[in-house]
Amino acid sequence: MPIRELPEELQKKTEKELNETPQRRTSDIDHIKDWLSKQPHLNVISPADDQMVLNFLRGCKFRAEKTKQKMDYYYSTKTIYRELFDGRDPLSEEMQYTLNAGRYWLPLPKSKNPLAPRTLLYQSNPYKPSEKLNPVIQMKTILMVMDVLVQEDDSFVINGFQVIQFLPGLSLQHLTEMSPNLIRMMYLCTLKRYPARMKGLHFVNIPSAGYALFKMAKPLISEKIQSRIHFHQTNDYSDLYKIIPKSDLPKELGGESYTISDQLAKWNDIMLKCRSWFLENEKLRSDESKRIAKWDNTELFGVEGSFRKLDID
């Protein structure tokens, strides 16, 4: 994968905010690749993967040790949380249902502002409050989408992302399917595993069950991330427009240029085109039996009987 050339605005931002030095970029990449080559439990990077290493360097503000840790997490979670990373076939019956129904973080079109975070949308169905959801398949799909964005969208890595949770159909019945351990895995994988920062989490017109879900997840989340969580209880979405321009949103949320159905069809096609990559990439994971250095992985496995507060940036 050759290194992509950035638009001028993004290049300036990564140099100013992410500490990238173009003259030193190759040596920074080579340093991480050399480290990876010496980790017997991580046989994951080929000489063609310079772009992937660069994505992690940018996501970690070119801090070498943090980059190594995050790349270790990226591949090790695939081994530790196998239920979220095995069977990642977009053509499987359960995943096709999730993709067609939009029960995942759907990437909305890029903002007209080249420096804006990428917006992802989750929408529950207001007409089927008793709909049977499979939270593991939904989470698996979310992680697959994030993999595509890391691979293909430089603005996702450099500008970060924000999530709109539009949950009018969420019920207490749905919450019974969300175990505390699954919620914990979801937050660890989405916020700690990827080289992209969450800039905002917006809950729009959620019922009381949505607040219950937030309370279940709150002990997992650092104060920094909690400060980026917003609740918008309004019929005209005016509070949301103060943060995300109306022009960037689908018609269902007041926009004018596209519908959620349009975007679902586009991303269903993208996921199918990436099928061979998903199936091949599934093999790239850690072999913990070959790990040499001692590793404090209690954060990944959890602390029995309690949630551990995470400092997730």
JSON list of C-alpha atoms in Angstrom, two decimals, residues 44-185:
[
{"chain": "A", "resi": 44, "resn": "VAL", "atom": "CA", "xyz": [1.32, -8.92, 10.65]},
{"chain": "A", "resi": 45, "resn": "ILE", "atom": "CA", "xyz": [3.07, -6.26, 8.55]},
{"chain": "A", "resi": 46, "resn": "SER", "atom": "CA", "xyz": [4.40, -6.67, 5.02]},
{"chain": "A", "resi": 47, "resn": "PRO", "atom": "CA", "xyz": [6.80, -4.25, 3.28]},
{"chain": "A", "resi": 48, "resn": "ALA", "atom": "CA", "xyz": [3.83, -2.81, 1.41]},
{"chain": "A", "resi": 49, "resn": "ASP", "atom": "CA", "xyz": [2.02, -1.67, 4.56]},
{"chain": "A", "resi": 50, "resn": "ASP", "atom": "CA", "xyz": [3.73, 1.69, 5.05]},
{"chain": "A", "resi": 51, "resn": "GLN", "atom": "CA", "xyz": [0.37, 3.49, 4.86]},
{"chain": "A", "resi": 52, "resn": "MET", "atom": "CA", "xyz": [-1.05, 1.37, 7.67]},
{"chain": "A", "resi": 53, "resn": "VAL", "atom": "CA", "xyz": [1.92, 2.13, 9.92]},
{"chain": "A", "resi": 54, "resn": "LEU", "atom": "CA", "xyz": [1.67, 5.82, 9.04]},
{"chain": "A", "resi": 55, "resn": "ASN", "atom": "CA", "xyz": [-2.02, 5.81, 10.01]},
{"chain": "A", "resi": 56, "resn": "PHE", "atom": "CA", "xyz": [-1.11, 4.56, 13.48]},
{"chain": "A", "resi": 57, "resn": "LEU", "atom": "CA", "xyz": [1.73, 7.07, 13.82]},
{"chain": "A", "resi": 58, "resn": "ARG", "atom": "CA", "xyz": [-0.67, 9.88, 12.98]},
{"chain": "A", "resi": 59, "resn": "GLY", "atom": "CA", "xyz": [-3.30, 8.52, 15.34]},
{"chain": "A", "resi": 60, "resn": "CYS", "atom": "CA", "xyz": [-0.71, 8.51, 18.14]},
{"chain": "A", "resi": 61, "resn": "LYS", "atom": "CA", "xyz": [0.75, 11.94, 17.29]},
{"chain": "A", "resi": 62, "resn": "PHE", "atom": "CA", "xyz": [3.98, 10.29, 16.18]},
{"chain": "A", "resi": 63, "resn": "ARG", "atom": "CA", "xyz": [4.77, 9.04, 19.67]},
{"chain": "A", "resi": 64, "resn": "ALA", "atom": "CA", "xyz": [6.65, 5.84, 18.98]},
{"chain": "A", "resi": 65, "resn": "GLU", "atom": "CA", "xyz": [5.86, 3.96, 22.19]},
{"chain": "A", "resi": 66, "resn": "LYS", "atom": "CA", "xyz": [2.17, 4.78, 22.05]},
{"chain": "A", "resi": 67, "resn": "THR", "atom": "CA", "xyz": [2.12, 3.69, 18.39]},
{"chain": "A", "resi": 68, "resn": "LYS", "atom": "CA", "xyz": [3.65, 0.34, 19.31]},
{"chain": "A", "resi": 69, "resn": "GLN", "atom": "CA", "xyz": [1.13, -0.15, 22.10]},
{"chain": "A", "resi": 70, "resn": "LYS", "atom": "CA", "xyz": [-1.84, 0.73, 19.91]},
{"chain": "A", "resi": 71, "resn": "MET", "atom": "CA", "xyz": [-0.70, -1.55, 17.08]},
{"chain": "A", "resi": 72, "resn": "ASP", "atom": "CA", "xyz": [-0.25, -4.35, 19.60]},
{"chain": "A", "resi": 73, "resn": "TYR", "atom": "CA", "xyz": [-3.81, -3.70, 20.85]},
{"chain": "A", "resi": 74, "resn": "TYR", "atom": "CA", "xyz": [-5.12, -3.59, 17.26]},
{"chain": "A", "resi": 75, "resn": "TYR", "atom": "CA", "xyz": [-3.96, -7.13, 16.51]},
{"chain": "A", "resi": 76, "resn": "SER", "atom": "CA", "xyz": [-4.20, -8.63, 19.99]},
{"chain": "A", "resi": 77, "resn": "THR", "atom": "CA", "xyz": [-7.87, -7.73, 20.44]},
{"chain": "A", "resi": 78, "resn": "LYS", "atom": "CA", "xyz": [-8.58, -9.92, 17.41]},
{"chain": "A", "resi": 79, "resn": "THR", "atom": "CA", "xyz": [-7.21, -12.85, 19.39]},
{"chain": "A", "resi": 80, "resn": "ILE", "atom": "CA", "xyz": [-8.64, -11.97, 22.80]},
{"chain": "A", "resi": 81, "resn": "TYR", "atom": "CA", "xyz": [-12.13, -10.99, 21.58]},
{"chain": "A", "resi": 82, "resn": "ARG", "atom": "CA", "xyz": [-12.55, -13.60, 18.88]},
{"chain": "A", "resi": 83, "resn": "GLU", "atom": "CA", "xyz": [-16.35, -13.37, 18.88]},
{"chain": "A", "resi": 84, "resn": "LEU", "atom": "CA", "xyz": [-16.03, -9.85, 17.45]},
{"chain": "A", "resi": 85, "resn": "PHE", "atom": "CA", "xyz": [-13.43, -10.71, 14.81]},
{"chain": "A", "resi": 86, "resn": "ASP", "atom": "CA", "xyz": [-14.18, -14.23, 13.59]},
{"chain": "A", "resi": 87, "resn": "GLY", "atom": "CA", "xyz": [-16.51, -14.80, 10.63]},
{"chain": "A", "resi": 88, "resn": "ARG", "atom": "CA", "xyz": [-16.27, -11.29, 9.19]},
{"chain": "A", "resi": 89, "resn": "ASP", "atom": "CA", "xyz": [-18.05, -12.14, 5.96]},
{"chain": "A", "resi": 90, "resn": "PRO", "atom": "CA", "xyz": [-20.29, -9.35, 4.61]},
{"chain": "A", "resi": 91, "resn": "LEU", "atom": "CA", "xyz": [-22.29, -11.99, 2.71]},
{"chain": "A", "resi": 92, "resn": "SER", "atom": "CA", "xyz": [-23.29, -13.91, 5.84]},
{"chain": "A", "resi": 93, "resn": "GLU", "atom": "CA", "xyz": [-27.02, -13.86, 6.55]},
{"chain": "A", "resi": 94, "resn": "GLU", "atom": "CA", "xyz": [-26.74, -12.05, 9.89]},
{"chain": "A", "resi": 95, "resn": "MET", "atom": "CA", "xyz": [-24.35, -9.43, 8.58]},
{"chain": "A", "resi": 96, "resn": "GLN", "atom": "CA", "xyz": [-26.46, -8.79, 5.48]},
{"chain": "A", "resi": 97, "resn": "TYR", "atom": "CA", "xyz": [-29.43, -8.13, 7.76]},
{"chain": "A", "resi": 98, "resn": "THR", "atom": "CA", "xyz": [-27.38, -5.70, 9.85]},
{"chain": "A", "resi": 99, "resn": "LEU", "atom": "CA", "xyz": [-26.02, -3.91, 6.78]},
{"chain": "A", "resi": 100, "resn": "ASN", "atom": "CA", "xyz": [-29.40, -3.61, 5.06]},
{"chain": "A", "resi": 101, "resn": "ALA", "atom": "CA", "xyz": [-31.15, -2.49, 8.23]},
{"chain": "A", "resi": 102, "resn": "GLY", "atom": "CA", "xyz": [-28.44, 0.04, 9.07]},
{"chain": "A", "resi": 103, "resn": "ARG", "atom": "CA", "xyz": [-27.86, -1.34, 12.56]},
{"chain": "A", "resi": 104, "resn": "TYR", "atom": "CA", "xyz": [-24.28, -0.13, 12.78]},
{"chain": "A", "resi": 105, "resn": "TRP", "atom": "CA", "xyz": [-22.27, 3.11, 12.71]},
{"chain": "A", "resi": 106, "resn": "LEU", "atom": "CA", "xyz": [-23.05, 4.23, 9.18]},
{"chain": "A", "resi": 107, "resn": "PRO", "atom": "CA", "xyz": [-20.46, 6.68, 7.79]},
{"chain": "A", "resi": 108, "resn": "LEU", "atom": "CA", "xyz": [-22.14, 9.78, 6.42]},
{"chain": "A", "resi": 109, "resn": "PRO", "atom": "CA", "xyz": [-20.61, 11.57, 3.40]},
{"chain": "A", "resi": 110, "resn": "LYS", "atom": "CA", "xyz": [-17.52, 13.61, 4.13]},
{"chain": "A", "resi": 111, "resn": "SER", "atom": "CA", "xyz": [-18.17, 17.11, 5.41]},
{"chain": "A", "resi": 112, "resn": "LYS", "atom": "CA", "xyz": [-17.75, 20.08, 3.13]},
{"chain": "A", "resi": 113, "resn": "ASN", "atom": "CA", "xyz": [-15.27, 21.26, 5.76]},
{"chain": "A", "resi": 114, "resn": "PRO", "atom": "CA", "xyz": [-12.07, 19.27, 5.03]},
{"chain": "A", "resi": 115, "resn": "LEU", "atom": "CA", "xyz": [-10.98, 19.55, 8.68]},
{"chain": "A", "resi": 116, "resn": "ALA", "atom": "CA", "xyz": [-14.23, 18.31, 10.24]},
{"chain": "A", "resi": 117, "resn": "PRO", "atom": "CA", "xyz": [-14.47, 14.92, 11.98]},
{"chain": "A", "resi": 118, "resn": "ARG", "atom": "CA", "xyz": [-16.08, 12.09, 10.02]},
{"chain": "A", "resi": 119, "resn": "THR", "atom": "CA", "xyz": [-19.67, 11.63, 11.18]},
{"chain": "A", "resi": 120, "resn": "LEU", "atom": "CA", "xyz": [-21.08, 8.14, 11.81]},
{"chain": "A", "resi": 121, "resn": "LEU", "atom": "CA", "xyz": [-24.78, 7.49, 12.42]},
{"chain": "A", "resi": 122, "resn": "TYR", "atom": "CA", "xyz": [-26.57, 4.75, 14.31]},
{"chain": "A", "resi": 123, "resn": "GLN", "atom": "CA", "xyz": [-30.34, 4.76, 13.92]},
{"chain": "A", "resi": 124, "resn": "SER", "atom": "CA", "xyz": [-32.68, 2.33, 15.63]},
{"chain": "A", "resi": 125, "resn": "ASN", "atom": "CA", "xyz": [-36.05, 1.69, 14.03]},
{"chain": "A", "resi": 126, "resn": "PRO", "atom": "CA", "xyz": [-38.83, 3.77, 15.63]},
{"chain": "A", "resi": 127, "resn": "TYR", "atom": "CA", "xyz": [-41.48, 1.51, 14.11]},
{"chain": "A", "resi": 128, "resn": "LYS", "atom": "CA", "xyz": [-40.13, -1.77, 15.48]},
{"chain": "A", "resi": 129, "resn": "PRO", "atom": "CA", "xyz": [-39.36, -1.20, 19.17]},
{"chain": "A", "resi": 130, "resn": "SER", "atom": "CA", "xyz": [-39.50, -4.97, 19.81]},
{"chain": "A", "resi": 131, "resn": "GLU", "atom": "CA", "xyz": [-37.13, -5.82, 16.95]},
{"chain": "A", "resi": 132, "resn": "LYS", "atom": "CA", "xyz": [-34.72, -8.60, 17.82]},
{"chain": "A", "resi": 133, "resn": "LEU", "atom": "CA", "xyz": [-31.18, -7.23, 17.54]},
{"chain": "A", "resi": 134, "resn": "ASN", "atom": "CA", "xyz": [-27.91, -9.14, 17.65]},
{"chain": "A", "resi": 135, "resn": "PRO", "atom": "CA", "xyz": [-25.50, -6.81, 19.46]},
{"chain": "A", "resi": 136, "resn": "VAL", "atom": "CA", "xyz": [-22.45, -8.99, 18.70]},
{"chain": "A", "resi": 137, "resn": "ILE", "atom": "CA", "xyz": [-23.10, -8.85, 14.93]},
{"chain": "A", "resi": 138, "resn": "GLN", "atom": "CA", "xyz": [-23.74, -5.11, 15.15]},
{"chain": "A", "resi": 139, "resn": "MET", "atom": "CA", "xyz": [-20.49, -4.58, 17.00]},
{"chain": "A", "resi": 140, "resn": "LYS", "atom": "CA", "xyz": [-18.63, -6.78, 14.53]},
{"chain": "A", "resi": 141, "resn": "THR", "atom": "CA", "xyz": [-20.03, -4.68, 11.66]},
{"chain": "A", "resi": 142, "resn": "ILE", "atom": "CA", "xyz": [-19.04, -1.43, 13.37]},
{"chain": "A", "resi": 143, "resn": "LEU", "atom": "CA", "xyz": [-15.45, -2.66, 13.71]},
{"chain": "A", "resi": 144, "resn": "MET", "atom": "CA", "xyz": [-15.39, -3.72, 10.06]},
{"chain": "A", "resi": 145, "resn": "VAL", "atom": "CA", "xyz": [-16.55, -0.25, 9.00]},
{"chain": "A", "resi": 146, "resn": "MET", "atom": "CA", "xyz": [-13.85, 1.33, 11.15]},
{"chain": "A", "resi": 147, "resn": "ASP", "atom": "CA", "xyz": [-11.25, -0.93, 9.52]},
{"chain": "A", "resi": 148, "resn": "VAL", "atom": "CA", "xyz": [-12.34, 0.33, 6.09]},
{"chain": "A", "resi": 149, "resn": "LEU", "atom": "CA", "xyz": [-12.16, 3.94, 7.24]},
{"chain": "A", "resi": 150, "resn": "VAL", "atom": "CA", "xyz": [-8.67, 3.49, 8.70]},
{"chain": "A", "resi": 151, "resn": "GLN", "atom": "CA", "xyz": [-7.52, 1.91, 5.45]},
{"chain": "A", "resi": 152, "resn": "GLU", "atom": "CA", "xyz": [-9.15, 4.38, 3.06]},
{"chain": "A", "resi": 153, "resn": "ASP", "atom": "CA", "xyz": [-9.99, 7.70, 4.74]},
{"chain": "A", "resi": 154, "resn": "ASP", "atom": "CA", "xyz": [-7.12, 9.92, 5.87]},
{"chain": "A", "resi": 155, "resn": "SER", "atom": "CA", "xyz": [-9.52, 12.48, 7.33]},
{"chain": "A", "resi": 156, "resn": "PHE", "atom": "CA", "xyz": [-10.95, 9.80, 9.64]},
{"chain": "A", "resi": 157, "resn": "VAL", "atom": "CA", "xyz": [-7.49, 9.29, 11.13]},
{"chain": "A", "resi": 158, "resn": "ILE", "atom": "CA", "xyz": [-6.39, 12.94, 11.14]},
{"chain": "A", "resi": 159, "resn": "ASN", "atom": "CA", "xyz": [-9.67, 14.71, 12.02]},
{"chain": "A", "resi": 160, "resn": "GLY", "atom": "CA", "xyz": [-11.18, 11.97, 14.17]},
{"chain": "A", "resi": 161, "resn": "PHE", "atom": "CA", "xyz": [-14.84, 10.99, 14.18]},
{"chain": "A", "resi": 162, "resn": "GLN", "atom": "CA", "xyz": [-18.12, 11.77, 15.88]},
{"chain": "A", "resi": 163, "resn": "VAL", "atom": "CA", "xyz": [-21.12, 9.49, 16.34]},
{"chain": "A", "resi": 164, "resn": "ILE", "atom": "CA", "xyz": [-24.81, 10.35, 16.25]},
{"chain": "A", "resi": 165, "resn": "GLN", "atom": "CA", "xyz": [-26.89, 7.83, 18.20]},
{"chain": "A", "resi": 166, "resn": "PHE", "atom": "CA", "xyz": [-30.50, 8.28, 17.02]},
{"chain": "A", "resi": 167, "resn": "LEU", "atom": "CA", "xyz": [-32.38, 5.75, 19.17]},
{"chain": "A", "resi": 168, "resn": "PRO", "atom": "CA", "xyz": [-36.14, 6.35, 19.11]},
{"chain": "A", "resi": 169, "resn": "GLY", "atom": "CA", "xyz": [-36.88, 2.62, 19.05]},
{"chain": "A", "resi": 170, "resn": "LEU", "atom": "CA", "xyz": [-34.56, 1.58, 21.88]},
{"chain": "A", "resi": 171, "resn": "SER", "atom": "CA", "xyz": [-36.39, -0.36, 24.58]},
{"chain": "A", "resi": 172, "resn": "LEU", "atom": "CA", "xyz": [-35.55, -1.99, 27.89]},
{"chain": "A", "resi": 173, "resn": "GLN", "atom": "CA", "xyz": [-35.90, -5.32, 26.08]},
{"chain": "A", "resi": 174, "resn": "HIS", "atom": "CA", "xyz": [-32.92, -4.37, 23.92]},
{"chain": "A", "resi": 175, "resn": "LEU", "atom": "CA", "xyz": [-30.85, -3.62, 27.01]},
{"chain": "A", "resi": 176, "resn": "THR", "atom": "CA", "xyz": [-31.30, -7.16, 28.28]},
{"chain": "A", "resi": 177, "resn": "GLU", "atom": "CA", "xyz": [-29.22, -8.30, 25.28]},
{"chain": "A", "resi": 178, "resn": "MET", "atom": "CA", "xyz": [-26.33, -5.97, 26.20]},
{"chain": "A", "resi": 179, "resn": "SER", "atom": "CA", "xyz": [-24.17, -7.61, 28.84]},
{"chain": "A", "resi": 180, "resn": "PRO", "atom": "CA", "xyz": [-21.74, -5.41, 30.79]},
{"chain": "A", "resi": 181, "resn": "ASN", "atom": "CA", "xyz": [-18.85, -7.39, 29.31]},
{"chain": "A", "resi": 182, "resn": "LEU", "atom": "CA", "xyz": [-20.03, -6.75, 25.75]},
{"chain": "A", "resi": 183, "resn": "ILE", "atom": "CA", "xyz": [-20.41, -3.03, 26.46]},
{"chain": "A", "resi": 184, "resn": "ARG", "atom": "CA", "xyz": [-16.89, -3.05, 27.86]},
{"chain": "A", "resi": 185, "resn": "MET", "atom": "CA", "xyz": [-15.53, -4.82, 24.78]}
]
